[in-house]
Structure formats: C-alpha cells, structure tokens
C-alpha cells in the first residue's frame, strides 16, 4: 500500500473512537494468566490477561464507564489514580474507604467524568498488593481541536514502569506481616512489562523497543506503577523535556534524568536528533537511606529506523542508587505552567494549617520474630482498615466505623528528624480529619527519622495540590514559610517527601467525600501510613456527593 494511503487508513481506523467525545465504555475482566519473565512462568492476576493492563484512551470532558468483572479468588477494587472524581467519590476505588470490594464472581460498574484534566494518569487495583500486576495507563487527550501548550509531538508512547516478583506478592506481604519484619524486595524492574535486553536470560532483542525516526519528536507518557521503588529514567545520548506531571502541564524544562515515584506520571518530549543508532534506556531505583531496595536496572532501547538490530548499543550509566542531588535537582526544576488558560490557583488564605509526621514505628508483637512489629503512621496513628467502607458509614450515619478526631498536629512534639523519641510505639485508629466544603488547607508532611529516615511519596485522592515548599530537617513555622513558592508551584497528586525532611502542600477542599491519603510505597500503606479526609457537602446538589450507585458492592 502507498504510505499516504496506509496513513489515511490508519487515521481513519484510530479516530472514530475518540472523535465524538462523550462516553467511553471499557470492560475489565480480572483474570489469572501465566506470564514468563526472568526465565520462569507463573500465574499473575491481570486485567484482560495483560501486563501492564489495557490503556484507557479518553478526552477531557468524557464520561468513562468501566465494568469490572472479578474472575479471581481475591477481592478486587480499581482506583483511577489522579482522576478527581468530582462528587463521584463512590467510584474512587480504595477498598474500605469509598467502597466494599468486588468479591469473586461479582462485578461493579465504575462511572465518572474527566473534568478539567488532561495528560497521563493510571488505574490500579486498590486492595492487598494486587496493584503489582493490575495496573494500566489512562491517556487523557485535550478536548477536540485544543492543542497542547507545546509543539505537537509526532507520536505518543505509553511507558509503564513496574516491578516483577518471582514469588507470589500476597504470600510475600502476608509472611512479612506475621513475622513483623519488612518484606522482600522485587526481583526486577520492568518497562512496559519487561526487564529488558540486559536482564539475565533475556536475549539482546528482548524488552521494550521504541522505534524512532530521525528528526521527529516523541512524547513518552511515563508512569511509575511499581509497588515500592522510586525510579530514575534515562535515555542514552538524549535529553528529555518535561511538559506535564500528574495530568497538569508544567513549564517545560530539559533534563538528562527523570525522577518518578510510585503514583507519579510524567510526560516528556524526546527529540530524535541523531541520524541513526540504538540507544539504551535505563530505569533504576532511587533510595537514599540505608534500606534494602531492588537495585536492578531495567532496560529498553530507542531504535532509529534504518539501523540494523546488530548495531552496537550506545549505553549509559544510571545514577547511583543514593543520588540525592540528582533527585533534588529534578524536583526543584518542576513548576506549574501557570498560563492564562492554565493558571495556578494556589490558596493564599489558609483555614486549616496542619502538620502530619510520617514514618515508621515499632509496636510489641508477642507472636512476631523479634517480639515486635515494624509498622508506620501519620501523627503517630497507625490507620486501621475498617470492615465497612468509610464513605458508606459517613453517608448513612453508621456509627462505630470511624472517628473524626485525626490530630491536626503531632500530639507529642520531638526532634522529628533527629534520633527520635525513646518510645517508638504508635496508636491504632480509624481516624479521619473533617473539612468543611471549600475550606483551604496547608499540610506540612514532616518525615521522621524513627529507625531510619526515608523518602515517602504521599498521594492524596480526589484532589490535586500545590507543592509550595520543601526542606531538610524539621519544618520551622517561623522561617520555612518565607521561602514558599505561591506563584507557580508544581500541581500534582503525589509528592515525594524527602528523607529526613518535609514538604508543604496546599489545596482547596472543593470535592465532598472521603479521600484517602497514604504513602504510595505499598509496604508503608500496609503498615498503616495512611489516613483520610472527610470533606463535607456544600450547599445544594452541585456541591454535594451524588447518591450511592445501586450496584455498590456490599461488605
Ligand atoms: Cu494510586 Cu490510593 O492510590
């Protein structure tokens, strides 16, 4: 076929699905599937038999309807990570927070509208550790005929980063929890499901290959869907221009290394400015604390057309695992676009000024290996999952499920980033923090040094927030705010709080419901580094949570 004809046919086949811009239907069959990686085959839990799962393609303003049918032995829920779910909190997905899980043999239809967002997000299971393999991209195109605020790339490519475990991850975490010890780390990182050509027992042609044409621009929609590892992303011989994070445009900036935490998404432009060749892509962990991490590098290739597959690969060295300056440099370069069309509406007057410590603790556990258990907390509260969803309990006024006394500040003040208090014990509770509709919040997330300081990617459901400040050591209410950026701070839904440091975020509570906030390192979520905001209804139906859907699963 003539190439112009082929292009025409291709365009004709691709476009109808996205032209009319109304309601997009998807069906997710949750099924077990045998996959071969790292020389062995094992069954994994997937959506539609794929790892990563299917990409949702939508436009800003679309309604999305996804029917999830559970064919596996586990309870399942799906979270649309970063989708704001304005007034539709019932469809947000975290198990026991907004819904009871979909039990084996059951189904649930998620229905929501994409409002005021465009870029890349992702979906993932939000129960147990199932998100390790139940995840996939959400591509939100701008409204029809609305251009990007940067030159239109010639092609767009989804790049999902993940982790591969040889063992069954449910067994890994269950055994760790009953022993009271940290779980193992993964056996490989993955790029679009593959550890890549450099991994043991893979052939040099293995793994994800990005085919490029000299002179063209490619937009990579990078997603960190890994369970526990913050990751560096690099391409040999090429710089990357960051244009969007967490479905919000940024001021473009050019870098040779992208840092992306679990829960974050980053769109970058890659300009294919070489004439030919094969270039290595590396994905490697960032961990600047003495904590074990999967230190294997996943690889992929950028392959110029008219280049033989036997051509020598141009390689690159990934940053060292503890490259704090590389990480900080990347984070400090991020700014909101803050243009006329896309303003940064940073709340300037604050109604609720909060400080939450985040970190780990140690509680007695007679049946555990050391007689104690490692766990995690916010403001010393280890969140206990209820057995009824909090949103239902709130809506129907069911008492005894949660309390709304989550502390606004630490109840015991200590040198948070120092050696810690003598007593590292935490208290248990299902406590939420109540916010009136439309109130403004400043939240300082203060890392602690208890046992070891560590970077925590904190994710807030139902909102984007502005990351107005960041520092090492303890937040100082007198001096730290003077350095806040209230003009063009990056707007996102997941933020890395530096090891032995703090991050300040601001948001306006304009979305009623119950909104989970937790560390997106799955091990820390399991250990209790989580809480929820309960945002009250405002006036009238437009400021209120919609009534619950009839098919909402029962607990
Ligand atoms: Cu992507 Cu509550 O998580």
Coordinates of C-alpha atoms and ligand atoms in Angstrom, one line a residue:
X1 CA 0.0 0.0 0.0
X2 CA 1.2 3.5 -0.7
X3 CA 2.4 5.1 2.5
X4 CA 0.0 8.1 2.4
X5 CA -2.9 5.6 1.9
X6 CA -1.7 3.5 4.8
X7 CA -1.6 6.6 6.9
X8 CA -5.1 7.6 5.8
X9 CA -6.4 4.1 6.6
X10 CA -4.7 4.1 9.9
X11 CA -6.0 7.5 10.9
X12 CA -9.5 6.5 9.8
X13 CA -9.3 3.4 12.0
X14 CA -8.0 5.2 15.0
X15 CA -10.0 8.4 15.1
X16 CA -13.6 7.3 15.3
X17 CA -13.1 6.0 18.8
X18 CA -12.0 9.4 20.0
X19 CA -13.9 11.9 17.8
X20 CA -17.3 12.2 19.3
X21 CA -16.1 12.8 22.8
X22 CA -19.0 11.6 25.0
X23 CA -19.0 8.2 26.8
X24 CA -16.2 5.7 26.6
X25 CA -17.0 2.1 27.6
X26 CA -14.4 -0.4 28.8
X27 CA -14.7 -3.9 30.2
X28 CA -12.1 -5.1 32.7
X29 CA -12.1 -8.9 33.2
X30 CA -9.9 -9.6 36.2
X31 CA -8.3 -13.0 35.3
X32 CA -5.3 -15.0 36.3
X33 CA -2.8 -15.5 33.5
X34 CA 0.5 -17.3 33.1
X35 CA 3.4 -15.0 32.3
X36 CA 7.0 -15.8 31.7
X37 CA 9.6 -13.4 33.0
X38 CA 13.1 -13.9 34.4
X39 CA 13.2 -17.5 33.0
X40 CA 10.1 -18.7 34.8
X41 CA 6.4 -18.9 34.3
X42 CA 3.9 -18.1 37.0
X43 CA 0.3 -17.1 37.2
X44 CA -0.4 -13.4 37.9
X45 CA -3.6 -11.5 38.4
X46 CA -4.3 -9.3 35.4
X47 CA -6.9 -7.2 33.6
X48 CA -7.9 -8.9 30.3
X49 CA -4.8 -11.1 30.5
X50 CA -2.4 -8.2 30.0
X51 CA 0.6 -6.9 31.9
X52 CA 0.6 -4.0 32.1
X53 CA -3.2 -3.8 31.6
X54 CA -5.1 -2.0 28.8
X55 CA -4.7 1.7 28.3
X56 CA -7.9 3.9 28.7
X57 CA -7.9 6.5 26.0
X58 CA -10.3 9.4 26.8
X59 CA -10.6 13.1 26.2
X60 CA -11.1 15.8 28.7
X61 CA -14.8 16.1 29.3
X62 CA -15.6 12.5 28.5
X63 CA -17.7 10.2 30.6
X64 CA -15.9 6.9 31.4
X65 CA -17.8 3.7 32.1
X66 CA -15.7 0.6 33.1
X67 CA -17.4 -2.6 34.0
X68 CA -15.0 -4.7 36.3
X69 CA -15.8 -8.4 36.5
X70 CA -13.9 -10.3 39.1
X71 CA -12.9 -13.9 38.0
X72 CA -10.1 -14.4 40.6
X73 CA -10.1 -15.7 44.1
X74 CA -9.2 -12.3 45.6
X75 CA -11.5 -9.4 46.5
X76 CA -10.8 -6.6 44.0
X77 CA -11.3 -2.9 43.6
X78 CA -9.9 -0.5 40.9
X79 CA -8.7 3.1 41.6
X80 CA -8.5 5.7 38.9
X81 CA -5.3 7.3 40.3
X82 CA -5.4 11.1 39.9
X83 CA -8.9 11.3 38.4
X84 CA -10.5 14.0 40.5
X85 CA -13.9 12.2 40.8
X86 CA -15.7 15.5 41.4
X87 CA -18.8 14.5 43.6
X88 CA -18.4 10.9 42.4
X89 CA -16.3 9.5 45.3
X90 CA -18.2 6.2 45.2
X91 CA -16.2 5.3 42.1
X92 CA -12.8 6.3 43.5
X93 CA -11.9 2.7 44.4
X94 CA -9.8 2.3 47.6
X95 CA -11.2 -0.7 49.4
X96 CA -13.0 0.0 52.7
X97 CA -12.5 3.8 52.2
X98 CA -15.0 4.5 49.4
X99 CA -16.4 1.0 48.6
X100 CA -16.5 -2.5 49.8
X101 CA -14.5 -4.8 47.5
X102 CA -15.9 -6.6 44.4
X103 CA -16.0 -10.2 45.6
X104 CA -15.1 -13.2 43.5
X105 CA -17.7 -13.8 40.8
X106 CA -19.2 -10.3 41.3
X107 CA -18.9 -7.1 39.2
X108 CA -19.2 -3.3 39.6
X109 CA -19.5 -0.6 37.0
X110 CA -17.3 2.5 37.6
X111 CA -18.8 5.7 36.1
X112 CA -17.0 9.0 36.2
X113 CA -16.3 12.2 34.2
X114 CA -12.9 13.6 33.3
X115 CA -13.2 17.3 34.3
X116 CA -10.5 19.9 33.9
X117 CA -7.7 17.4 33.5
X118 CA -5.6 16.4 30.5
X119 CA -2.3 14.3 30.4
X120 CA -1.4 11.0 31.8
X121 CA -2.8 9.2 34.8
X122 CA -3.1 5.5 35.6
X123 CA -5.5 3.0 37.1
X124 CA -4.6 0.2 39.6
X125 CA -6.1 -2.3 42.0
X126 CA -6.6 -0.7 45.4
X127 CA -6.7 -3.7 47.7
X128 CA -3.9 -6.0 49.1
X129 CA -0.8 -5.9 46.9
X130 CA -2.8 -6.7 43.7
X131 CA -1.7 -3.5 42.0
X132 CA 1.7 -5.1 41.4
X133 CA 0.1 -6.6 38.2
X134 CA -3.3 -4.9 38.0
X135 CA -2.5 -1.5 36.5
X136 CA -2.5 0.4 33.2
X137 CA -2.3 3.8 31.7
X138 CA -5.0 6.5 31.4
X139 CA -4.3 8.8 28.5
X140 CA -6.4 12.0 28.7
X141 CA -6.2 13.9 25.4
X142 CA -7.2 17.6 25.4
X143 CA -10.7 18.4 24.1
X144 CA -11.0 18.0 20.3
X145 CA -9.1 20.7 18.4
X146 CA -7.5 22.0 21.6
X147 CA -3.7 21.9 21.1
X148 CA -1.0 21.1 23.7
X149 CA 0.7 24.2 25.1
X150 CA 3.9 22.8 23.4
X151 CA 4.8 21.7 19.9
X152 CA 2.6 18.7 18.9
X153 CA 4.7 15.5 19.1
X154 CA 4.8 13.3 16.0
X155 CA 4.0 10.3 18.1
X156 CA 2.9 9.4 21.7
X157 CA 4.0 6.3 23.6
X158 CA 2.9 5.0 26.9
X159 CA 5.8 3.8 29.1
X160 CA 4.7 1.9 32.3
X161 CA 7.4 1.2 34.9
X162 CA 6.8 -1.7 37.2
X163 CA 8.3 -4.4 39.4
X164 CA 8.4 -8.1 38.9
X165 CA 8.5 -10.6 41.7
X166 CA 9.3 -14.3 41.3
X167 CA 7.2 -15.1 44.4
X168 CA 3.5 -14.5 44.9
X169 CA 3.4 -11.0 46.3
X170 CA 0.4 -11.8 48.5
X171 CA 2.5 -14.5 50.2
X172 CA 5.4 -12.1 50.5
X173 CA 3.5 -9.5 52.4
X174 CA 1.4 -11.9 54.5
X175 CA 4.6 -13.7 55.7
X176 CA 6.3 -10.4 56.4
X177 CA 3.3 -9.2 58.4
X178 CA 3.0 -12.3 60.6
X179 CA 6.8 -12.2 61.2
X180 CA 6.6 -8.4 61.9
X181 CA 9.6 -7.8 59.6
X182 CA 10.0 -5.9 56.3
X183 CA 9.0 -7.8 53.2
X184 CA 11.5 -8.8 50.5
X185 CA 12.2 -6.6 47.6
X186 CA 11.2 -7.3 44.0
X187 CA 13.4 -9.4 41.6
X188 CA 13.4 -6.9 38.7
X189 CA 12.1 -3.6 37.5
X190 CA 10.1 -3.6 34.3
X191 CA 9.5 -1.2 31.3
X192 CA 6.1 -2.0 29.7
X193 CA 6.2 -5.3 31.4
X194 CA 9.8 -6.4 30.5
X195 CA 13.1 -6.2 32.5
X196 CA 14.7 -5.7 29.1
X197 CA 17.7 -6.8 27.0
X198 CA 20.3 -6.6 29.7
X199 CA 18.5 -8.8 32.2
X200 CA 19.6 -12.4 33.0
X201 CA 18.3 -14.9 30.5
X202 CA 16.8 -12.3 28.1
X203 CA 18.1 -12.1 24.5
X204 CA 19.6 -8.8 23.3
X205 CA 16.4 -8.2 21.3
X206 CA 14.2 -8.6 24.3
X207 CA 12.2 -5.9 26.0
X208 CA 10.5 -2.7 25.0
X209 CA 11.8 -1.1 21.8
X210 CA 10.9 2.5 20.9
X211 CA 11.2 2.8 17.2
X212 CA 12.1 6.4 16.2
X213 CA 12.7 8.3 13.0
X214 CA 15.4 10.9 12.9
X215 CA 14.1 14.4 13.2
X216 CA 10.8 13.5 14.8
X217 CA 9.6 14.2 18.4
X218 CA 8.1 11.6 20.6
X219 CA 6.1 12.2 23.8
X220 CA 6.7 9.5 26.4
X221 CA 3.9 9.1 28.9
X222 CA 5.9 7.6 31.8
X223 CA 4.0 6.0 34.7
X224 CA 5.6 4.6 37.9
X225 CA 3.3 1.7 38.7
X226 CA 6.0 0.0 40.9
X227 CA 5.0 -1.1 44.3
X228 CA 7.8 0.1 46.4
X229 CA 10.6 1.8 44.4
X230 CA 11.1 5.4 43.3
X231 CA 12.8 5.3 39.9
X232 CA 15.3 7.2 37.7
X233 CA 14.6 7.2 34.0
X234 CA 17.3 7.9 31.4
X235 CA 17.9 7.6 27.7
X236 CA 21.5 7.4 26.4
X237 CA 22.5 10.3 24.2
X238 CA 19.2 12.1 24.5
X239 CA 17.8 14.8 26.8
X240 CA 14.2 14.8 27.8
X241 CA 11.9 17.8 28.1
X242 CA 9.3 17.5 30.9
X243 CA 6.0 19.1 29.9
X244 CA 3.4 17.6 32.3
X245 CA 3.2 15.7 35.6
X246 CA 0.2 14.0 37.1
X247 CA -2.1 15.4 34.3
X248 CA -1.1 19.0 34.9
X249 CA 1.1 21.0 32.4
X250 CA 4.4 22.2 33.7
X251 CA 6.8 24.9 32.5
X252 CA 8.9 22.8 30.0
X253 CA 12.4 22.0 31.3
X254 CA 15.1 19.8 29.9
X255 CA 16.9 17.2 31.9
X256 CA 19.0 14.1 31.3
X257 CA 17.3 12.2 34.2
X258 CA 13.7 11.9 35.3
X259 CA 12.8 11.0 38.8
X260 CA 9.4 9.4 39.3
X261 CA 7.9 8.0 42.5
X262 CA 5.3 5.3 42.7
X263 CA 2.0 7.0 41.9
X264 CA 3.5 9.8 39.7
X265 CA 3.2 10.2 36.0
X266 CA 5.4 12.4 33.8
X267 CA 5.1 13.3 30.1
X268 CA 8.4 14.1 28.4
X269 CA 9.4 15.0 24.9
X270 CA 12.2 13.1 23.3
X271 CA 13.6 14.7 20.2
X272 CA 15.2 12.1 17.9
X273 CA 18.1 14.3 16.9
X274 CA 20.6 11.5 15.9
X275 CA 20.7 10.2 12.4
X276 CA 20.8 6.5 13.4
X277 CA 21.7 4.1 16.1
X278 CA 20.5 2.2 19.1
X279 CA 20.3 3.9 22.5
X280 CA 19.9 2.3 25.9
X281 CA 17.0 3.3 28.2
X282 CA 17.6 2.7 31.9
X283 CA 15.2 2.5 34.8
X284 CA 16.9 2.2 38.2
X285 CA 16.0 2.8 41.8
X286 CA 16.4 5.9 43.9
X287 CA 16.9 5.1 47.6
X288 CA 19.0 7.5 49.7
X289 CA 18.5 5.7 53.1
X290 CA 20.2 2.5 54.4
X291 CA 17.1 0.4 53.4
X292 CA 17.2 -2.6 51.2
X293 CA 15.8 -2.0 47.7
X294 CA 15.7 -3.9 44.4
X295 CA 18.8 -2.4 42.9
X296 CA 18.4 -4.0 39.4
X297 CA 18.2 -1.7 36.4
X298 CA 15.5 -2.4 33.8
X299 CA 16.4 -1.5 30.2
X300 CA 14.8 -0.8 26.9
X301 CA 16.1 0.5 23.6
X302 CA 15.5 3.6 21.4
X303 CA 16.0 2.2 17.9
X304 CA 16.3 4.6 14.9
X305 CA 14.7 3.4 11.7
X306 CA 17.3 2.3 9.1
X307 CA 19.5 0.9 11.9
X308 CA 20.4 -2.8 12.0
X309 CA 19.4 -4.6 15.1
X310 CA 23.1 -5.8 15.3
X311 CA 24.3 -2.2 15.6
X312 CA 26.2 -1.7 18.8
X313 CA 24.0 -0.2 21.6
X314 CA 25.0 3.3 22.9
X315 CA 24.9 2.7 26.7
X316 CA 24.6 4.9 29.7
X317 CA 25.2 4.6 33.4
X318 CA 22.2 5.1 35.6
X319 CA 22.6 7.5 38.6
X320 CA 23.8 5.8 41.8
X321 CA 21.0 4.5 44.0
X322 CA 21.6 7.2 46.6
X323 CA 21.9 10.2 44.1
X324 CA 20.1 12.7 46.3
X325 CA 21.4 15.7 44.3
X326 CA 20.1 14.3 41.0
X327 CA 16.7 13.7 42.7
X328 CA 16.6 17.2 44.3
X329 CA 17.7 18.9 41.1
X330 CA 14.8 17.3 39.2
X331 CA 12.2 18.1 41.9
X332 CA 13.4 21.7 42.2
X333 CA 13.0 22.2 38.4
X334 CA 9.3 21.5 38.4
X335 CA 6.9 24.5 38.1
X336 CA 3.3 24.8 37.1
X337 CA 2.8 26.2 33.6
X338 CA 0.7 29.0 35.3
X339 CA -0.5 30.4 31.9
X340 CA -3.7 32.3 31.2
X341 CA -5.5 29.1 30.2
X342 CA -3.9 27.0 32.9
X343 CA -3.5 29.2 36.0
X344 CA -2.0 28.0 39.3
X345 CA -4.8 28.9 41.7
X346 CA -2.8 28.5 44.9
X347 CA -4.8 29.1 48.0
X348 CA -3.4 32.2 49.7
X349 CA -5.6 32.3 52.8
X350 CA -5.5 29.1 54.9
X351 CA -8.3 27.8 57.0
X352 CA -6.7 24.6 58.2
X353 CA -3.0 24.6 58.9
X354 CA -1.9 21.0 59.5
X355 CA 1.3 19.2 60.2
X356 CA 1.5 15.4 59.9
X357 CA 4.5 13.4 60.8
X358 CA 5.1 10.4 58.5
X359 CA 7.3 7.5 59.2
X360 CA 7.7 4.1 60.8
X361 CA 7.3 2.8 64.3
X362 CA 7.7 -0.3 66.4
X363 CA 4.9 -2.0 68.4
X364 CA 5.1 -5.0 70.7
X365 CA 4.0 -8.3 69.0
X366 CA 4.4 -11.4 71.1
X367 CA 3.9 -13.8 68.1
X368 CA 6.5 -11.9 65.9
X369 CA 10.0 -13.0 65.3
X370 CA 11.6 -10.3 67.4
X371 CA 8.7 -9.9 69.8
X372 CA 7.9 -6.6 68.0
X373 CA 6.4 -5.5 64.7
X374 CA 7.6 -2.7 62.3
X375 CA 4.7 -0.5 61.2
X376 CA 4.1 3.0 60.0
X377 CA 1.9 6.0 61.0
X378 CA 0.9 9.6 60.4
X379 CA 0.9 11.7 63.5
X380 CA 1.6 8.6 65.4
X381 CA -1.7 7.0 64.3
X382 CA -1.4 3.6 62.6
X383 CA -4.5 3.6 60.4
X384 CA -6.7 0.5 60.9
X385 CA -8.8 -0.5 57.9
X386 CA -12.5 -0.7 58.9
X387 CA -14.6 -3.6 57.7
X388 CA -17.3 -1.2 56.3
X389 CA -16.4 1.4 53.8
X390 CA -16.0 4.8 55.5
X391 CA -17.9 6.7 52.8
X392 CA -20.9 4.5 53.3
X393 CA -20.6 4.9 57.1
X394 CA -20.5 8.7 56.6
X395 CA -23.4 8.8 54.1
X396 CA -25.7 6.6 56.1
X397 CA -24.5 7.8 59.5
X398 CA -23.4 4.4 60.6
X399 CA -21.6 4.8 63.9
X400 CA -18.6 2.8 65.2
X401 CA -16.8 2.6 61.9
X402 CA -14.5 5.7 62.2
X403 CA -13.9 8.8 64.3
X404 CA -13.3 12.3 63.0
X405 CA -10.5 13.2 65.5
X406 CA -7.4 12.7 63.4
X407 CA -4.9 15.1 65.1
X408 CA -4.1 18.3 63.2
X409 CA -0.6 18.3 64.7
X410 CA 1.6 15.7 66.4
X411 CA 0.4 15.1 69.9
X412 CA 4.0 14.7 71.1
X413 CA 6.5 17.2 69.8
X414 CA 10.0 15.9 69.4
X415 CA 13.0 16.4 67.2
X416 CA 11.3 14.6 64.2
X417 CA 14.3 14.2 62.1
X418 CA 16.7 13.5 65.0
X419 CA 17.2 10.2 66.6
X420 CA 13.5 10.0 67.6
X421 CA 11.7 9.6 70.8
X422 CA 12.5 6.8 73.2
X423 CA 9.1 5.4 72.7
X424 CA 8.6 4.4 69.1
X425 CA 5.2 2.9 69.8
X426 CA 2.2 4.1 67.7
X427 CA -1.5 4.0 68.4
X428 CA -4.1 2.4 66.3
X429 CA -7.2 4.1 65.0
X430 CA -9.6 4.6 62.1
X431 CA -9.5 8.4 62.4
X432 CA -10.3 11.0 59.7
X433 CA -9.8 14.7 59.5
X434 CA -13.0 16.6 58.8
X435 CA -13.0 19.6 56.4
X436 CA -15.9 21.9 55.6
X437 CA -16.7 22.3 51.9
X438 CA -14.4 24.7 50.1
X439 CA -12.1 25.2 53.1
X440 CA -8.4 25.8 52.3
X441 CA -5.7 23.5 53.7
X442 CA -2.0 23.8 54.2
X443 CA -0.5 20.5 55.1
X444 CA 3.2 20.1 56.1
X445 CA 4.2 16.5 55.6
X446 CA 7.1 16.0 58.1
X447 CA 9.3 12.9 57.6
X448 CA 10.6 11.3 60.8
X449 CA 14.0 9.7 61.4
X450 CA 12.5 6.9 63.5
X451 CA 14.6 3.7 62.8
X452 CA 15.8 5.3 59.5
X453 CA 14.7 8.4 57.6
X454 CA 13.2 7.6 54.2
X455 CA 11.6 9.3 51.3
X456 CA 7.8 8.8 51.2
X457 CA 5.7 9.5 48.1
X458 CA 2.5 10.7 49.6
X459 CA -0.7 10.5 47.4
X460 CA -3.9 12.4 48.0
X461 CA -7.1 11.0 46.4
X462 CA -9.8 13.3 45.0
X463 CA -7.5 16.4 44.7
X464 CA -4.5 17.9 43.1
X465 CA -2.4 20.0 45.5
X466 CA 0.3 22.6 45.1
X467 CA 3.7 21.7 46.4
X468 CA 4.6 25.1 47.9
X469 CA 7.8 24.3 49.8
X470 CA 10.3 21.6 50.7
X471 CA 13.3 21.4 53.0
X472 CA 15.6 19.2 55.0
X473 CA 15.3 18.7 58.8
X474 CA 12.3 20.0 60.8
X475 CA 9.8 22.4 59.3
X476 CA 10.0 25.7 61.1
X477 CA 6.7 27.6 61.2
X478 CA 8.6 30.8 61.7
X479 CA 11.2 30.7 58.9
X480 CA 10.2 28.0 56.4
X481 CA 7.0 29.7 55.0
X482 CA 9.0 32.7 53.9
X483 CA 10.6 30.6 51.2
X484 CA 7.3 29.2 49.9
X485 CA 6.5 29.5 46.2
X486 CA 2.9 30.7 46.0
X487 CA 3.2 31.8 42.3
X488 CA 3.9 28.8 40.1
X489 CA 4.4 25.7 42.4
X490 CA 4.0 22.4 40.7
X491 CA 0.5 21.0 41.0
X492 CA 0.1 17.2 41.4
X493 CA -1.5 14.3 43.3
X494 CA 1.6 12.5 44.6
X495 CA 4.7 14.2 46.1
X496 CA 7.9 12.7 47.4
X497 CA 8.7 13.9 50.9
X498 CA 12.5 14.0 51.2
X499 CA 14.2 11.6 53.7
X500 CA 14.7 13.5 57.0
X501 CA 12.8 16.5 55.6
X502 CA 9.4 18.0 54.9
X503 CA 7.1 19.1 52.1
X504 CA 4.3 21.6 52.3
X505 CA 1.2 21.3 50.1
X506 CA -1.9 23.4 49.7
X507 CA -5.3 22.6 48.4
X508 CA -8.9 23.8 48.4
X509 CA -11.4 21.1 49.8
X510 CA -13.9 21.6 46.9
X511 CA -14.7 17.9 46.4
X512 CA -17.1 16.4 49.0
X513 CA -16.4 12.8 50.1
X514 CA -13.9 10.6 51.9
X515 CA -10.5 10.9 50.4
X516 CA -7.7 8.6 51.2
X517 CA -4.1 9.9 51.7
X518 CA -1.3 7.5 52.0
X519 CA 2.3 6.6 51.2
X520 CA 2.4 5.1 47.7
X521 CA 5.1 2.7 48.7
X522 CA 2.8 -0.3 49.2
X523 CA 4.7 -1.7 52.1
X524 CA 4.1 1.6 54.0
X525 CA 0.4 1.7 53.2
X526 CA 0.1 -1.9 54.5
X527 CA 2.0 -0.9 57.7
X528 CA -0.6 1.9 58.3
X529 CA 1.0 5.1 56.7
X530 CA -2.5 6.3 55.7
X531 CA -5.4 8.4 56.8
X532 CA -8.5 10.0 55.2
X533 CA -10.0 13.5 54.9
X534 CA -13.8 13.7 55.2
X535 CA -14.9 16.7 53.2
X536 CA -18.5 17.8 54.0
X537 CA -21.1 18.7 51.4
X538 CA -21.5 22.3 50.5
X539 CA -24.9 23.9 49.6
X540 CA -27.2 22.1 47.2
X541 CA -26.7 19.2 44.8
X542 CA -23.8 20.8 42.8
X543 CA -21.7 20.9 46.0
X544 CA -22.7 17.5 47.3
X545 CA -21.7 13.9 46.8
X546 CA -24.0 12.1 44.4
X547 CA -26.2 9.4 45.9
X548 CA -24.6 5.9 46.0
X549 CA -25.0 3.7 42.9
X550 CA -27.4 0.7 43.3
X551 CA -24.7 -1.9 42.4
X552 CA -22.2 -0.7 45.0
X553 CA -20.7 -3.9 46.5
X554 CA -21.7 -4.9 50.0
X555 CA -19.1 -5.9 52.6
Ligands
LIG1 CU1 -2.5 5.1 43.5 CU2 -4.6 5.3 46.9 O1 -3.5 5.1 45.2

